[in-house]
XYZ file of C-alpha atoms in Angstrom:
549
model
C 117.784 90.420 77.270
C 114.299 91.737 77.763
C 113.715 95.386 77.049
C 113.184 97.660 80.005
C 109.565 98.642 79.376
C 109.600 101.351 82.014
C 112.493 103.169 80.409
C 111.461 102.697 76.799
C 107.934 103.943 77.451
C 109.131 106.785 79.619
C 111.492 107.927 76.913
C 108.606 107.754 74.445
C 106.679 110.063 76.744
C 109.579 112.469 77.020
C 109.951 111.662 80.706
C 113.445 110.508 81.564
C 116.397 112.520 80.336
C 119.822 113.068 81.797
C 121.788 116.161 82.811
C 121.041 119.439 81.061
C 118.607 117.714 78.710
C 116.348 116.923 81.663
C 116.295 120.551 82.790
C 115.626 121.763 79.240
C 112.823 119.227 78.743
C 111.279 120.147 82.089
C 111.211 123.792 81.044
C 109.605 122.862 77.740
C 107.039 120.651 79.465
C 106.037 123.415 81.866
C 104.646 125.401 78.957
C 102.275 122.512 78.207
C 100.695 122.443 81.649
C 97.769 124.705 80.767
C 96.717 122.695 77.728
C 97.773 119.262 79.009
C 96.926 118.601 82.673
C 98.440 115.112 82.516
C 101.759 116.564 81.371
C 101.564 118.830 84.417
C 101.307 115.697 86.551
C 104.357 114.234 84.824
C 106.218 117.428 85.676
C 105.693 116.743 89.401
C 108.593 114.295 89.156
C 112.208 115.379 88.886
C 114.799 113.248 87.123
C 117.646 111.312 88.646
C 120.101 108.847 87.129
C 120.919 105.785 89.204
C 124.640 105.112 89.103
C 127.267 103.680 91.410
C 131.016 103.212 91.581
C 131.630 99.742 90.161
C 135.403 100.009 89.969
C 135.910 97.832 93.040
C 133.805 94.981 91.620
C 135.330 91.896 89.997
C 134.607 90.908 86.397
C 132.209 88.182 87.574
C 130.345 90.657 89.746
C 130.010 93.039 86.816
C 128.610 90.171 84.735
C 126.041 89.415 87.452
C 124.454 92.854 87.432
C 122.812 92.597 83.963
C 121.340 89.215 84.964
C 119.910 90.703 88.158
C 118.449 93.624 86.214
C 116.711 91.158 83.892
C 115.188 89.477 86.948
C 114.014 92.891 88.143
C 112.376 93.573 84.772
C 110.383 90.359 85.142
C 109.191 91.452 88.589
C 108.116 94.696 86.950
C 105.993 92.866 84.400
C 104.359 90.774 87.113
C 103.550 93.807 89.248
C 101.805 95.427 86.298
C 99.467 92.423 86.197
C 98.885 92.575 89.941
C 98.257 96.320 90.064
C 96.272 96.709 86.859
C 96.197 93.879 84.349
C 97.116 94.119 80.663
C 99.712 96.878 80.478
C 99.978 96.994 76.692
C 96.217 97.248 76.206
C 96.170 100.231 78.565
C 99.164 102.069 77.122
C 98.611 101.607 73.379
C 95.855 104.224 72.804
C 97.229 106.845 75.235
C 98.880 110.161 74.451
C 102.607 110.478 75.232
C 101.922 112.307 78.503
C 99.228 109.840 79.564
C 101.499 106.944 78.685
C 104.378 108.405 80.684
C 102.187 108.997 83.741
C 100.601 105.559 83.504
C 104.110 104.065 83.512
C 104.977 106.031 86.662
C 101.783 104.858 88.379
C 101.560 101.313 86.962
C 98.034 102.024 85.836
C 95.552 104.823 85.118
C 95.168 105.927 88.750
C 97.202 108.714 90.313
C 98.906 107.301 93.405
C 99.751 110.809 94.636
C 96.078 111.822 94.571
C 94.449 108.967 96.458
C 94.320 106.826 93.307
C 92.110 109.248 91.413
C 91.812 108.188 87.737
C 93.641 110.472 85.286
C 92.473 108.685 82.118
C 89.013 109.635 80.884
C 86.435 106.878 81.245
C 88.394 104.895 83.827
C 86.495 104.123 86.999
C 87.765 103.964 90.570
C 90.694 101.702 91.302
C 89.521 98.405 92.828
C 90.621 98.210 96.463
C 91.908 94.739 95.790
C 93.777 95.900 92.663
C 93.880 92.915 90.268
C 94.389 90.256 92.946
C 90.662 89.483 93.081
C 87.754 89.277 90.616
C 86.354 92.736 89.929
C 82.843 91.633 90.929
C 83.876 89.961 94.193
C 82.526 91.381 97.444
C 84.233 91.335 100.814
C 81.433 89.188 102.185
C 81.838 86.611 99.427
C 85.549 86.372 100.118
C 85.074 85.975 103.870
C 82.527 83.186 103.366
C 84.654 81.298 100.858
C 86.195 77.980 101.882
C 88.664 77.945 98.974
C 92.078 76.593 99.913
C 94.884 79.163 100.355
C 92.567 82.063 99.566
C 94.197 84.119 102.353
C 97.736 83.269 101.279
C 100.159 86.083 100.559
C 101.102 84.298 97.357
C 97.877 83.537 95.497
C 95.724 85.301 92.909
C 91.990 84.880 93.515
C 89.859 84.093 90.479
C 86.563 82.387 89.661
C 86.488 78.715 88.813
C 84.300 77.145 86.145
C 81.459 76.905 88.663
C 81.715 80.616 89.465
C 83.104 80.069 92.949
C 86.338 81.662 94.145
C 89.585 79.746 93.719
C 93.136 80.630 94.741
C 95.898 80.173 92.161
C 99.483 80.154 93.469
C 101.735 82.845 92.049
C 104.178 80.288 90.700
C 101.342 78.825 88.615
C 99.579 82.055 87.655
C 102.887 83.664 86.600
C 104.570 80.397 85.650
C 106.504 81.569 82.583
C 107.824 84.683 84.307
C 108.802 83.010 87.572
C 110.608 80.202 85.767
C 112.564 82.668 83.632
C 113.484 84.696 86.717
C 114.541 81.549 88.594
C 116.846 80.482 85.763
C 118.448 83.938 85.644
C 119.033 83.810 89.407
C 120.760 80.459 89.014
C 122.965 81.882 86.261
C 123.887 84.775 88.568
C 124.584 82.318 91.389
C 127.128 80.544 89.189
C 129.041 83.842 88.962
C 128.808 84.677 92.663
C 132.104 84.739 94.536
C 130.518 85.250 97.948
C 129.175 81.883 99.153
C 126.411 83.456 101.202
C 125.107 85.440 98.239
C 125.373 82.368 96.033
C 123.284 80.350 98.484
C 120.679 83.095 98.698
C 120.313 83.356 94.918
C 119.923 79.592 94.596
C 117.321 79.435 97.365
C 115.471 82.465 96.005
C 115.196 80.753 92.631
C 113.729 77.734 94.406
C 111.367 80.003 96.354
C 109.993 81.656 93.223
C 109.153 78.230 91.832
C 107.235 77.163 94.953
C 106.110 80.360 96.736
C 107.983 79.263 99.846
C 110.336 82.004 101.005
C 111.324 81.131 104.571
C 114.631 79.401 103.799
C 115.739 82.059 101.318
C 114.814 84.788 103.815
C 117.052 83.122 106.397
C 119.854 82.904 103.842
C 119.421 86.589 103.025
C 119.713 87.406 106.723
C 122.987 85.461 106.949
C 124.760 87.468 104.236
C 127.294 89.907 105.652
C 130.148 90.519 103.228
C 128.569 90.549 99.757
C 129.085 93.816 97.854
C 126.157 93.188 95.480
C 122.691 92.595 96.867
C 119.283 91.809 95.440
C 115.876 92.176 97.026
C 113.407 90.275 94.862
C 110.023 88.567 94.984
C 106.503 89.180 96.268
C 107.138 91.223 99.422
C 104.923 94.123 100.549
C 101.125 94.020 100.862
C 100.361 97.725 100.384
C 98.737 97.273 96.983
C 95.965 95.065 98.401
C 93.788 97.616 100.177
C 90.870 95.214 100.408
C 92.395 92.804 102.911
C 96.144 93.488 102.953
C 96.579 89.799 102.124
C 98.449 89.773 98.841
C 102.171 90.419 98.413
C 103.362 92.425 95.407
C 106.356 91.640 93.228
C 109.301 94.022 93.219
C 113.092 94.140 93.004
C 116.043 96.311 93.960
C 119.561 95.778 92.592
C 122.053 97.215 95.080
C 125.745 98.002 95.485
C 126.932 98.098 99.092
C 128.696 101.201 100.395
C 131.237 99.509 102.640
C 132.475 102.710 104.327
C 129.028 103.988 105.321
C 127.934 100.506 106.371
C 130.762 100.300 108.900
C 129.486 103.505 110.513
C 126.005 102.046 110.949
C 126.926 98.568 112.185
C 126.969 99.416 115.896
C 123.351 100.573 116.183
C 121.734 97.130 115.868
C 123.361 96.094 119.152
C 121.174 98.572 121.036
C 117.882 96.917 120.011
C 117.345 94.790 123.163
C 117.911 97.793 125.428
C 115.642 100.015 123.350
C 112.923 97.353 123.332
C 112.984 97.075 127.126
C 112.756 100.879 127.504
C 109.785 101.440 125.201
C 107.258 103.928 126.682
C 104.468 101.362 127.113
C 103.283 98.810 129.663
C 105.473 95.730 130.078
C 103.012 93.360 128.395
C 103.431 95.207 125.088
C 107.210 94.835 124.909
C 107.732 91.327 126.225
C 108.876 89.878 122.912
C 112.562 89.715 122.137
C 113.287 90.278 118.480
C 116.286 88.575 116.924
C 119.571 90.372 117.515
C 121.188 89.285 114.262
C 119.886 92.472 112.664
C 122.240 94.727 110.778
C 122.301 98.161 109.176
C 123.949 98.891 105.852
C 124.096 101.650 103.267
C 123.741 101.016 99.542
C 123.621 102.739 96.206
C 120.582 101.377 94.424
C 121.090 100.881 90.691
C 117.695 99.484 89.699
C 114.120 99.697 90.982
C 111.282 97.548 89.636
C 107.680 96.754 90.481
C 105.961 97.807 93.683
C 108.892 99.846 95.041
C 109.037 101.844 91.801
C 105.346 102.807 91.723
C 105.016 106.613 91.987
C 106.819 107.615 95.225
C 110.113 105.766 95.501
C 111.293 103.802 98.517
C 114.518 105.109 100.091
C 115.028 102.509 102.826
C 114.189 98.846 103.280
C 113.432 96.742 106.347
C 113.060 93.031 105.599
C 112.113 90.204 105.776
C 108.449 90.758 106.670
C 107.966 87.180 107.877
C 107.431 87.406 111.648
C 108.995 83.968 112.122
C 112.213 85.178 110.529
C 112.098 88.397 112.538
C 111.743 86.552 115.825
C 114.510 84.093 114.947
C 116.980 86.355 113.146
C 115.726 89.935 113.290
C 115.737 92.013 110.120
C 118.149 93.775 107.808
C 117.867 97.510 107.249
C 119.107 98.824 103.928
C 119.553 102.584 103.493
C 119.465 103.628 99.835
C 121.906 106.490 100.121
C 121.990 107.817 96.569
C 118.190 107.887 96.251
C 117.900 109.438 99.700
C 120.341 112.229 98.817
C 118.427 112.966 95.621
C 115.184 113.442 97.534
C 116.833 115.578 100.206
C 118.455 117.965 97.751
C 115.613 118.173 95.242
C 112.630 118.106 97.624
C 113.356 118.417 101.356
C 115.449 121.603 101.285
C 112.973 123.505 99.064
C 110.085 122.378 101.298
C 111.888 123.645 104.396
C 112.392 127.022 102.732
C 108.704 127.202 101.859
C 107.053 125.963 105.072
C 109.448 126.109 108.060
C 110.157 129.351 109.960
C 113.438 130.888 108.880
C 115.254 130.460 112.190
C 114.624 126.676 112.181
C 115.502 125.963 108.527
C 119.169 125.350 109.317
C 118.000 122.463 111.513
C 116.897 120.549 108.400
C 119.993 118.477 107.597
C 120.851 115.448 105.473
C 122.394 113.633 108.445
C 119.128 114.013 110.360
C 117.095 112.945 107.316
C 119.310 109.891 106.897
C 118.982 109.007 110.596
C 115.200 109.527 110.688
C 114.809 107.287 107.659
C 117.224 104.671 108.969
C 115.690 104.409 112.420
C 112.215 104.151 110.899
C 113.409 100.872 109.416
C 115.123 99.794 112.644
C 111.938 100.507 114.598
C 110.004 97.894 112.625
C 111.924 95.398 114.756
C 110.645 96.879 118.028
C 107.300 96.427 119.718
C 105.220 93.317 119.363
C 104.347 90.879 116.577
C 101.787 88.769 118.460
C 98.761 90.203 120.231
C 98.675 89.837 124.020
C 95.059 88.585 124.104
C 95.146 85.500 121.874
C 94.022 87.267 118.695
C 97.012 85.894 116.827
C 99.514 87.927 114.857
C 99.062 91.705 114.891
C 99.011 91.766 111.090
C 96.129 89.280 110.935
C 94.156 90.953 113.737
C 94.310 94.451 112.220
C 93.600 93.270 108.653
C 93.670 96.068 106.060
C 94.781 98.609 108.691
C 97.829 96.615 109.771
C 100.272 98.136 107.301
C 99.262 101.733 108.058
C 99.626 101.279 111.801
C 102.917 99.426 111.422
C 104.315 102.265 109.306
C 103.067 104.748 111.897
C 104.780 102.721 114.623
C 108.055 102.697 112.725
C 107.952 106.453 112.140
C 107.306 107.371 115.751
C 109.517 104.737 117.374
C 112.326 105.707 115.019
C 112.257 109.211 116.470
C 111.992 107.769 119.985
C 115.121 105.675 119.319
C 117.024 108.721 118.088
C 116.159 110.545 121.302
C 117.342 107.600 123.402
C 120.603 107.114 121.489
C 121.293 110.855 121.441
C 120.922 110.953 125.221
C 123.479 108.120 125.434
C 125.925 110.116 123.314
C 125.722 107.661 120.406
C 124.396 110.189 117.882
C 125.905 113.521 116.927
C 124.024 116.722 116.176
C 121.212 118.403 118.061
C 117.808 116.899 118.737
C 116.428 120.091 117.206
C 117.860 118.885 113.878
C 116.087 115.527 114.110
C 112.752 117.035 115.197
C 112.724 119.820 112.584
C 113.813 117.491 109.800
C 111.112 115.051 110.936
C 108.398 117.710 110.502
C 109.760 118.725 107.087
C 109.768 115.029 106.209
C 106.067 114.767 107.015
C 105.320 117.534 104.511
C 107.397 115.683 101.922
C 105.625 112.398 102.541
C 102.018 113.596 102.811
C 102.300 115.036 99.312
C 102.039 111.408 98.183
C 98.447 111.469 99.420
C 96.683 109.423 102.062
C 95.853 106.445 99.839
C 98.861 104.366 100.856
C 99.760 102.829 104.204
C 102.570 105.362 104.515
C 100.162 108.194 103.660
C 97.673 107.195 106.351
C 100.522 106.871 108.862
C 101.802 110.324 107.964
C 98.423 111.933 108.484
C 97.791 110.215 111.813
C 101.143 111.458 113.054
C 100.677 114.987 111.662
C 97.218 115.414 113.178
C 98.257 113.888 116.503
C 101.257 116.227 116.738
C 99.061 119.191 115.835
C 96.567 118.406 118.604
C 99.438 117.865 121.043
C 101.008 121.242 120.228
C 104.232 119.687 118.948
C 104.243 122.333 116.241
C 102.348 125.546 115.557
C 101.561 127.575 112.477
C 102.120 131.312 112.351
C 98.913 132.884 111.061
C 100.664 135.885 109.529
C 103.358 134.047 107.578
C 101.780 130.594 107.220
C 105.059 129.022 108.364
C 105.447 126.170 110.843
C 107.480 126.192 114.044
C 108.474 123.104 116.044
C 107.864 123.150 119.801
C 110.758 120.907 120.820
C 109.576 120.096 124.352
C 106.064 119.224 123.189
C 107.482 117.184 120.321
C 109.308 114.886 122.729
C 106.135 114.429 124.804
C 104.060 113.735 121.704
C 106.532 111.088 120.507
C 106.213 109.149 123.771
C 102.422 109.489 123.914
C 101.824 108.366 120.327
C 104.321 105.520 120.742
C 102.321 104.192 123.670
C 99.016 104.552 121.822
C 100.153 102.682 118.707
C 101.916 99.892 120.602
C 98.815 99.361 122.736
C 96.504 99.207 119.706
C 98.797 96.669 118.067
C 99.225 94.539 121.177
C 95.470 94.427 121.741
C 94.786 93.617 118.106
C 92.210 96.402 118.388
C 90.783 96.505 114.868
C 87.902 98.825 115.791
C 90.225 101.183 117.655
C 92.613 101.416 114.708
C 89.732 101.896 112.266
C 88.445 104.779 114.403
C 91.922 106.346 114.511
C 92.275 106.085 110.744
C 88.815 107.567 110.209
C 89.495 110.474 112.557
C 93.106 111.336 111.749
C 94.112 109.524 108.556
C 92.967 112.209 106.126
C 94.427 115.428 104.721
C 92.629 118.525 106.035
C 91.753 121.445 103.708
C 94.243 123.652 105.587
C 97.092 121.211 105.075
C 96.079 120.663 101.453
C 96.409 124.410 100.882
C 99.993 124.240 102.156
C 100.729 121.265 99.903
C 99.239 123.163 96.947
C 101.649 125.993 97.759
C 104.556 123.597 97.267
C 103.199 122.611 93.870
C 102.778 126.269 92.885
C 106.455 126.755 93.720
C 107.267 123.859 91.334
C 108.842 121.806 94.088
C 108.810 118.220 92.755
C 106.815 115.615 94.625
C 109.186 112.803 93.868
C 111.769 111.501 91.426
C 111.801 109.183 88.442
C 114.840 107.153 87.572
C 116.900 106.799 84.467
C 118.350 103.383 85.153
C 119.809 100.317 83.539
C 122.920 98.738 82.128
C 123.772 101.741 79.943
C 123.655 104.128 82.893
C 126.067 101.872 84.770
C 128.536 101.810 81.902
C 128.226 98.034 81.506
């Protein structure tokens, strides 16, 4: 079995410890913050051990998990190459604190501070990460006639003649993808659920050929498997030059059958919610697949893109619009990771920034619902422009991901309002709105460098202008205006859906330029949270040992 480089390096940096040891180490590290600013950055992350109840799994299922974790470790190695390059060359000369923080960030750039370098002598992070030659310009790329240069699954390099060439992932990462494919086939031999077995076999085939459609369909068809695996090149956030290149990642998951049963009914409301969207008819004419489902999981392993700095707590996949239109998507809520963030981060933020009389409206149930319906909302709206500009993602280029995340955030809250009015959701809307605002403060601490960060800032600034919340000058605390919040949700929903449907690249670019940045006033509030030692995110102690295997 390959060693888990993330864990071994993090331990070397004194980063990941369990139980009381973690608290003791954190206290010790805090005394280093004055003399070691990088250690202070490491201390922004609290510690959490990923575990799950495996007692209901069969012996074969327990044997599968180590194989799936090995696959995830391979995805981790590949993502290092995509995000930075030679991991070992970077880490070898670093101090323990620098090494630990580089492991968290998959490189020498701080993802929570707009990719600012934290290693002396390191320049700015290339917008195209390591997917493109460092000396390549946007203009050169756009003029190139190289085959498959725009593919999600190619690395762009220079050929012998100096011109750009596209190398398929399965060739560029041949040794790693073949090893991962063989491990998937070994896991498939142990699978007792036929649907999961088929998916693992097809995913192995996909890794060898960079053709994921059939395996995505197979993943959509799985309903009863208790173990799940999300693996491969998936999201395009890392490529900030064009948003063209998909990054490798993996999650190993254990399904929470009881919670999943509670969520199953909500997918059936998608057609009705689509038809009621607060936008002109032309922008909601598509009918997404209704085979979508919602499930809750305990995640037992993160690797690659999803593990870089701020950790994903919910998943909405596949991204392929063809699969979405034919089958819909699956929404996976990572319950144990979500609860960790709520307890360790959300509640302290509410105490620090929300007026006292509204703090009780920040609840885990509302946080869970806001996160869940964000993922559901990816399936609403429109995938193709209404004016023959092609797919929305292609028309909006590097801004597509940010606007799509903004759409999901705002339409998720719109859906909650609609379902609450129908009596399908418990609790008060005040809980969902107040928790939503506290969630923005949690998320914007990750900075505005990512698609999610830009989306957060657009929403925050739009709500501020709309009067959906106000800030008390005397106390510096925020108060939600519930009536204005509902109006702002509908107005921003319409704006985003219209920009997407029109494929309005210039309009989105102007919106990002105007509202996609953190203001000095907001930064002062975020600094307050850091002064109170409220963690920005979590790091995971994870692996076979933690699972008792």
